[in-house]
Coordinates of C-alpha atoms in Angstrom, one line a residue:
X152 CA 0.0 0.0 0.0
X153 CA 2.9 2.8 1.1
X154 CA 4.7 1.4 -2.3
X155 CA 1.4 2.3 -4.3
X156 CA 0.7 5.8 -2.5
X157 CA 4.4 6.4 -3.1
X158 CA 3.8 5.4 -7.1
X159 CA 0.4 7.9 -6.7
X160 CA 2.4 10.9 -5.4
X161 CA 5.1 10.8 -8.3
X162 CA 2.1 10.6 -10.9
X163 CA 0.1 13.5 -9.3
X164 CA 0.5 17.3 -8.5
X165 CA 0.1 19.7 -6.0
X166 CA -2.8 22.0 -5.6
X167 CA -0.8 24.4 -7.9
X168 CA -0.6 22.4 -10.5
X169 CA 3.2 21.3 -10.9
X170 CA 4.3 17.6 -9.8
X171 CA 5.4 17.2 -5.9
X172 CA 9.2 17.8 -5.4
X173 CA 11.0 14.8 -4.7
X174 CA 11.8 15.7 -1.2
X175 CA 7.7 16.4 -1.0
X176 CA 7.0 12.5 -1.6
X177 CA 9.8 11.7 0.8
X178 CA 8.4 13.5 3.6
X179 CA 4.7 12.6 3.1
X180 CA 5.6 8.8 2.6
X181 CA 8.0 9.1 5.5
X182 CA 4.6 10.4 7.6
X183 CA 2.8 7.3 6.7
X184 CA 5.4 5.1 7.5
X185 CA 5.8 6.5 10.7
X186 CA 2.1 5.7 11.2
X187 CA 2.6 2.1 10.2
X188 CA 5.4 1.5 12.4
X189 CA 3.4 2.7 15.3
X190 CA 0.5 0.4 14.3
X191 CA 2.5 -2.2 14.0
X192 CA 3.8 -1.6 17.5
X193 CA 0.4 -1.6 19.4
X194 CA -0.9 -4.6 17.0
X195 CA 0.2 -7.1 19.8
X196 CA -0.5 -4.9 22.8
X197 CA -4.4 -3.2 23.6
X198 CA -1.9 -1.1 26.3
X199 CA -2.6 1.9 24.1
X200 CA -6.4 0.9 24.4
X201 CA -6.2 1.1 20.3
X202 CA -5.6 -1.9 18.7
X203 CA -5.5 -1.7 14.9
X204 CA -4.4 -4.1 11.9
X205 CA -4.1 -2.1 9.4
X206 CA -4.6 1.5 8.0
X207 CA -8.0 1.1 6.9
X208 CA -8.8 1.1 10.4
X209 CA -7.4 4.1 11.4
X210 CA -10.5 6.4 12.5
X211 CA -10.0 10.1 14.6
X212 CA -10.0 8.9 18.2
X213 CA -7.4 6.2 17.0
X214 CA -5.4 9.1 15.1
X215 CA -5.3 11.3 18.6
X216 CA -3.9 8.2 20.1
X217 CA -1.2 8.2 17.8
X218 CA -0.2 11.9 17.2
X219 CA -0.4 12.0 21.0
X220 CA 2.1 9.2 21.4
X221 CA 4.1 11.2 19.1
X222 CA 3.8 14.3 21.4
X223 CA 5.1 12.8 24.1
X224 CA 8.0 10.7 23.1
X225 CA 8.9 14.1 20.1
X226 CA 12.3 14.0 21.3
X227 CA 12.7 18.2 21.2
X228 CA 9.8 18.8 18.5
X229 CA 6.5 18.2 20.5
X230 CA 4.0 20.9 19.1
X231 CA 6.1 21.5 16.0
X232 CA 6.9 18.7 15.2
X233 CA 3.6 16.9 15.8
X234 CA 1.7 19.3 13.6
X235 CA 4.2 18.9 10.7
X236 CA 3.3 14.8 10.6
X237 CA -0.5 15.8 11.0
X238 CA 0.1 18.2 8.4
X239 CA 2.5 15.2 6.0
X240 CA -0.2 12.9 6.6
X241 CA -3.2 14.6 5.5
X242 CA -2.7 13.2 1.6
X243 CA -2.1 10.0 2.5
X244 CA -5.9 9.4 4.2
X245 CA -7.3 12.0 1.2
X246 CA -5.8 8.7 -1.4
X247 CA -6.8 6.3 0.9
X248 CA -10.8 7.7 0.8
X249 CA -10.7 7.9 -2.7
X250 CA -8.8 4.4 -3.7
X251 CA -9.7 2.2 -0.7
X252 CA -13.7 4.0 0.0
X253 CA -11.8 4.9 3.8
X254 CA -14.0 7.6 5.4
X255 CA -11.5 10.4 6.3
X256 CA -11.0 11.0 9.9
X257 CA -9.5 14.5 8.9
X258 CA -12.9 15.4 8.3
X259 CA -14.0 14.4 11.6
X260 CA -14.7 16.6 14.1
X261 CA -12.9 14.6 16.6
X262 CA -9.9 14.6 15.3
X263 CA -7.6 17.2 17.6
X264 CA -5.1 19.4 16.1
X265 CA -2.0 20.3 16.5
X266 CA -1.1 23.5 15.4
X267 CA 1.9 25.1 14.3
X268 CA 3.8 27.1 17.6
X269 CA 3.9 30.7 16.7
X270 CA 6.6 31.8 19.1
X271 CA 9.2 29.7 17.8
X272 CA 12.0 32.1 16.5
X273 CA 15.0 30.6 14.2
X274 CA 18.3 29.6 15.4
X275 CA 21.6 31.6 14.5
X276 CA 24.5 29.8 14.8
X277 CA 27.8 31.4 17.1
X278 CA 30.5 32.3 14.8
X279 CA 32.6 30.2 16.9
X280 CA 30.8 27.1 16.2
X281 CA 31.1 28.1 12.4
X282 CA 35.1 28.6 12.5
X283 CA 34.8 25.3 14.5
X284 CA 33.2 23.5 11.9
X285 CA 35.7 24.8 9.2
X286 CA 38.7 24.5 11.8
X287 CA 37.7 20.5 11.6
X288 CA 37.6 20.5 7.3
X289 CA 40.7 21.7 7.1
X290 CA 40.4 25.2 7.3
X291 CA 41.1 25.8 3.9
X292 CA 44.5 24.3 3.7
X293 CA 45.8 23.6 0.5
X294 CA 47.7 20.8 2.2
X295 CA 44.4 19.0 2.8
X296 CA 43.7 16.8 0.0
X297 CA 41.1 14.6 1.1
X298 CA 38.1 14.9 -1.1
X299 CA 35.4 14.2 1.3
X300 CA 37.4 16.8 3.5
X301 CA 37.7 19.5 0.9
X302 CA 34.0 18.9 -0.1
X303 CA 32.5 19.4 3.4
X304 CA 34.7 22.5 3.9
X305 CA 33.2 23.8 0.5
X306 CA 29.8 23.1 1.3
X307 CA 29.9 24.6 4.8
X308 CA 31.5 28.0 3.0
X309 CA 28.6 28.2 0.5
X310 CA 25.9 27.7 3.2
X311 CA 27.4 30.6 5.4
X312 CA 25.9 32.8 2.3
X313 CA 22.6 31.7 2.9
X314 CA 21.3 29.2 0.6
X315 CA 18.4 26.9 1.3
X316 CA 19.2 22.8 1.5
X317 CA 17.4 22.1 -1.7
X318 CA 19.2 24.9 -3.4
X319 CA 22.5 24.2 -2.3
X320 CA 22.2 20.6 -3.2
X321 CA 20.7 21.1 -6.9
X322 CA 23.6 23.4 -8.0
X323 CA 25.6 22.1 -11.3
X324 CA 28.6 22.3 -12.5
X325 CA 27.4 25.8 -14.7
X326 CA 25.9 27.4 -11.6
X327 CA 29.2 28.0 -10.9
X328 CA 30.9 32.3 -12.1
X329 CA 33.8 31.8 -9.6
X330 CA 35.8 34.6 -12.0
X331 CA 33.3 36.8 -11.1
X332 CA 32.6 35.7 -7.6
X333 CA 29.4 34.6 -8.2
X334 CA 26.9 31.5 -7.6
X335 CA 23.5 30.6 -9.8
X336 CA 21.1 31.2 -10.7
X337 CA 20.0 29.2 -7.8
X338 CA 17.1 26.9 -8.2
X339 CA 13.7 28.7 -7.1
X340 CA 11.4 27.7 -5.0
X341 CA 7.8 27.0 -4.6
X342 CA 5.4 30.1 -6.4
X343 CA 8.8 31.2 -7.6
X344 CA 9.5 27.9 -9.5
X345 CA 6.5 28.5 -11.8
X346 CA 8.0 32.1 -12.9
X347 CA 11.5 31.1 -13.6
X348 CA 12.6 33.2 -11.0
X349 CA 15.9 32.7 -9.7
X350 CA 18.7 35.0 -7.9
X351 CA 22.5 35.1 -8.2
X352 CA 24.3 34.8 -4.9
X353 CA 27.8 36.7 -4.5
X354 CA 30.3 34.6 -2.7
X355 CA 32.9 35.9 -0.1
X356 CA 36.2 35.3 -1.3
X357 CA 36.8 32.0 0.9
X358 CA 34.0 30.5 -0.6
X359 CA 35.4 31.0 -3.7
X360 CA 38.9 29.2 -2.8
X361 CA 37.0 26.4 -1.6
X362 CA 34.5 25.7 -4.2
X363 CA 38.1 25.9 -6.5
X364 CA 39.9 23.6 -4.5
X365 CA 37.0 21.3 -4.3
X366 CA 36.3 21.5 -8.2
X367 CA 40.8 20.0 -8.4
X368 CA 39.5 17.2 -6.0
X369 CA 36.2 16.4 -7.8
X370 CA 38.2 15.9 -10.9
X371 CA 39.4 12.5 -9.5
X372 CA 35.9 10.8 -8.8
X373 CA 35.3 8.8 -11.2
X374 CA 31.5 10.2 -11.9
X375 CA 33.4 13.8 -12.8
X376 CA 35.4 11.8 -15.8
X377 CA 32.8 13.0 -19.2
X378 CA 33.5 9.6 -20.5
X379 CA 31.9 7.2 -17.5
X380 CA 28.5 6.3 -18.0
X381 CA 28.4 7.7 -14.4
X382 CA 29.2 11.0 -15.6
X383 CA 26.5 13.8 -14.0
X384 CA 27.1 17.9 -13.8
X385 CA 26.0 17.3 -10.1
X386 CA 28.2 19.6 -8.3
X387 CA 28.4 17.9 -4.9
X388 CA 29.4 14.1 -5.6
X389 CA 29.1 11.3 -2.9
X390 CA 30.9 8.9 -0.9
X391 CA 30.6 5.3 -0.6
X392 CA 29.1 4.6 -3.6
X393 CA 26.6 7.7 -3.7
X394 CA 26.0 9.7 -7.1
X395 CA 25.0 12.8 -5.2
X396 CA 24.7 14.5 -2.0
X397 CA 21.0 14.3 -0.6
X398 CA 19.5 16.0 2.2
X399 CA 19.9 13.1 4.7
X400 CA 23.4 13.4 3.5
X401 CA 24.1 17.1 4.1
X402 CA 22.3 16.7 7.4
X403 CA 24.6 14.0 8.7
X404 CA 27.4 15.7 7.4
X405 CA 27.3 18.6 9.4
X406 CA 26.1 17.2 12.6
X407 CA 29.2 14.6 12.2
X408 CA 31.4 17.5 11.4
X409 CA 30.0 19.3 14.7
X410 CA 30.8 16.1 16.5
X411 CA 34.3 16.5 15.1
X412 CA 34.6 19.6 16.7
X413 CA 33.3 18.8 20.0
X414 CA 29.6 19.3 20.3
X415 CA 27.9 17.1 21.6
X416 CA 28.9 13.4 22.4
X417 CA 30.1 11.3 19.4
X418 CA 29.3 7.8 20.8
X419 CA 25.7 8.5 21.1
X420 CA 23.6 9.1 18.4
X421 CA 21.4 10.9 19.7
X422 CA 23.6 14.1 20.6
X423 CA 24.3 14.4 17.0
X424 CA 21.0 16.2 16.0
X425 CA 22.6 19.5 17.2
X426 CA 22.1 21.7 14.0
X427 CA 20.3 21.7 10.9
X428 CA 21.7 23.3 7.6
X429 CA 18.7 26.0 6.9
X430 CA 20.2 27.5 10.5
X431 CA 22.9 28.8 8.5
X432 CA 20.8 30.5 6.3
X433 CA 19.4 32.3 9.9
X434 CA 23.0 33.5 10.7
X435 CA 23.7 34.7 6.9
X436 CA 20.7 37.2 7.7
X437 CA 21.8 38.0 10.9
X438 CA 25.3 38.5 9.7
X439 CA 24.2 40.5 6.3
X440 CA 21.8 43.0 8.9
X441 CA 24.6 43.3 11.2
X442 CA 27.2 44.5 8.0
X443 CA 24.4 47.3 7.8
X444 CA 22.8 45.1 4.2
X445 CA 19.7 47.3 3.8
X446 CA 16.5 45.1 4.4
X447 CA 15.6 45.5 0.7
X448 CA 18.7 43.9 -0.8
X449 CA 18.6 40.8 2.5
X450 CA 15.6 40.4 0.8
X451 CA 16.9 40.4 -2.6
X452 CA 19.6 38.2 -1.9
X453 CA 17.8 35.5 0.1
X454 CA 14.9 35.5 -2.5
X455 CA 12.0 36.8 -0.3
X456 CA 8.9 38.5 -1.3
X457 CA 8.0 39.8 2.0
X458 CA 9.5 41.7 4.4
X459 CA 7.9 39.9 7.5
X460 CA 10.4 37.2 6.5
X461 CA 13.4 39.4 7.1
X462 CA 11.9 40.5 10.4
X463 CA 11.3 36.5 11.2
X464 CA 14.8 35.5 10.5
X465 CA 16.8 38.3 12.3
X466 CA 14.4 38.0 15.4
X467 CA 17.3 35.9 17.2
X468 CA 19.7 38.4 17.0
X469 CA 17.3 41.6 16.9
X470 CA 18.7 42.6 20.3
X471 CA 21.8 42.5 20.4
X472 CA 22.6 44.3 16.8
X473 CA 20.4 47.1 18.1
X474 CA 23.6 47.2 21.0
X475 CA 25.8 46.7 18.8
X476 CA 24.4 49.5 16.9
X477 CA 24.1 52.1 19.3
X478 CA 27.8 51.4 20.9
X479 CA 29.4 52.2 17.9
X480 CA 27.8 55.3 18.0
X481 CA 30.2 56.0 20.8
X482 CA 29.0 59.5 22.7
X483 CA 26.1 61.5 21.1
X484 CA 26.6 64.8 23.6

């Protein structure tokens, strides 16, 4: 059934009429999943007071067992996090009404929700923990040869300027204007996908060493040689047998590249899931406001449409570049 809705989600599209993103299908199959591992869990036990076969049984007050479950054991996300699978799975019982005659418990009334938390405010990254993480890659060595070295330095340079996960990942080889100093245009997002929007990003001069460095020790993988029938434009190449970079990928990189550098504990797990990559694009904001980057041209660069975004992003630091600010103003009588 999850291998069908899967199949279903690749053939369809979204309410604005374009086909679901790959990671799109990822996430919302990754919601059901979650679901069936739970089910699968209480099938032998009634400890829950739900017991349940199979999908087709799942009805509202079974679903508030669940999501509640999830609540409680969310590991850090609780309300966030719970509404984001509510949200994921939403789809998956709209497919299962129309191909398996399921009534919808999302459109019963007893179904409680979980809505998004509206105080949360994004995450900006110390500039110590940044120098720590490029300390660990080498530091920009030319000594350091290492590919997957060099690559993780290069990719921790370009997300310092603020690029999204997805955008970072889907750059090619002619996204790349490192005689100029710039990057793109960088794949657009959402609404801006449909215009054929996109935005060039200009690089500091570090990131421009890197990505060069890294371009010498991507022409030794074998699926940078044009004649293997491995051969892709793909900017960031894998490891172990991987033709590309993925998100899971880039997330694990970083967190083990933290762990490198001291945070957290590296023999568990657990302590690894310490940062997230769009938590560099918080600190590019916060860095670009605090270089006195009009709000405008933030916007510009980061591809927003909306100032509230701006104002969103820079909330972490709001305070203490308005002390920054007014100390650098030294006396005023």
């Amino acid at each position: 059934m999850l291998s069908d809705y899967a199949t279903h989600l690749r053939a369809s599209n979204n309410k604005r009429g374009r086909p679901y993103a790959a990671k799109t299908v990822t996430a919302y199959t990754k919601a059901a999943r979650t679901l069936d591992r739970w089910i699968g869990q209480i099938s032998t036990s009634d400890a829950v007071g739900v017991v349940l076969a199979d999908f087709t049984q799942c009805d509202a007050p079974a679903l508030n067992v669940f999501f509640r479950a999830h609540y409680d054991g969310g590991k850090g996300e609780r309300q966030g996090g719970t509404h984001t699978l509510q949200r994921n799975l939403r789809p998956f019982f709209k497919w299962l009404s129309e191909e398996y005659d399921h009534p919808n418990p999302y459109d019963d009334s007893r179904l409680q929700r979980y809505a998004h938390p509206t105080d949360v405010r994004p995450t900006t990254l110390s500039e110590e923990f940044i120098q720590d993480l490029l300390q660990v890659t080498g530091n920009g060595s030319p000594r350091v040869r290492a590919f997957e070295k060099v690559r993780d330095h290069a990719i921790i340079r370009v997300l310092t300027e603020g690029l999204r996960a997805e955008e970072l990942l889907s750059l090619r080889l002619d996204s790349l204007h490192l005689d100029q100093g710039l990057l793109g245009p960088v794949t657009p997002l959402k609404e801006a996908r449909a215009s054929g929007e996109g935005r060039i990003i200009p690089l500091q001069p570090k990131t421009v060493v890197a990505i060069t460095r890294y371009l010498r020790a991507r022409e030794n993988h074998r699926r940078a040689n044009p004649l293997s029938p491995d051969y892709t434009e793909d900017l960031w190449l894998g490891t172990r047998g991987r033709p590309k970079l993925t998100y899971s990928g880039l997330y694990r990189l970083i967190n083990r590249r933290a762990a490198d550098a001291g945070y957290g504990n590296p023999d568990n797990p657990e302590s690894r899931s310490i940062v997230h990559p769009h938590q560099f694009r918080h600190t590019a904001t916060h860095d670009l406001l605090s270089a006195g980057v009009s709000e405008g041209d933030v916007m510009t660069l980061q591809g927003w449409k909306d100032a509230s975004m701006v104002r969103r992003y820079a909330a972490d630091m709001a305070t203490s570049r308005a002390h920054s600010a007014v100390r650098q103003l030294g006396d005023r009588y």
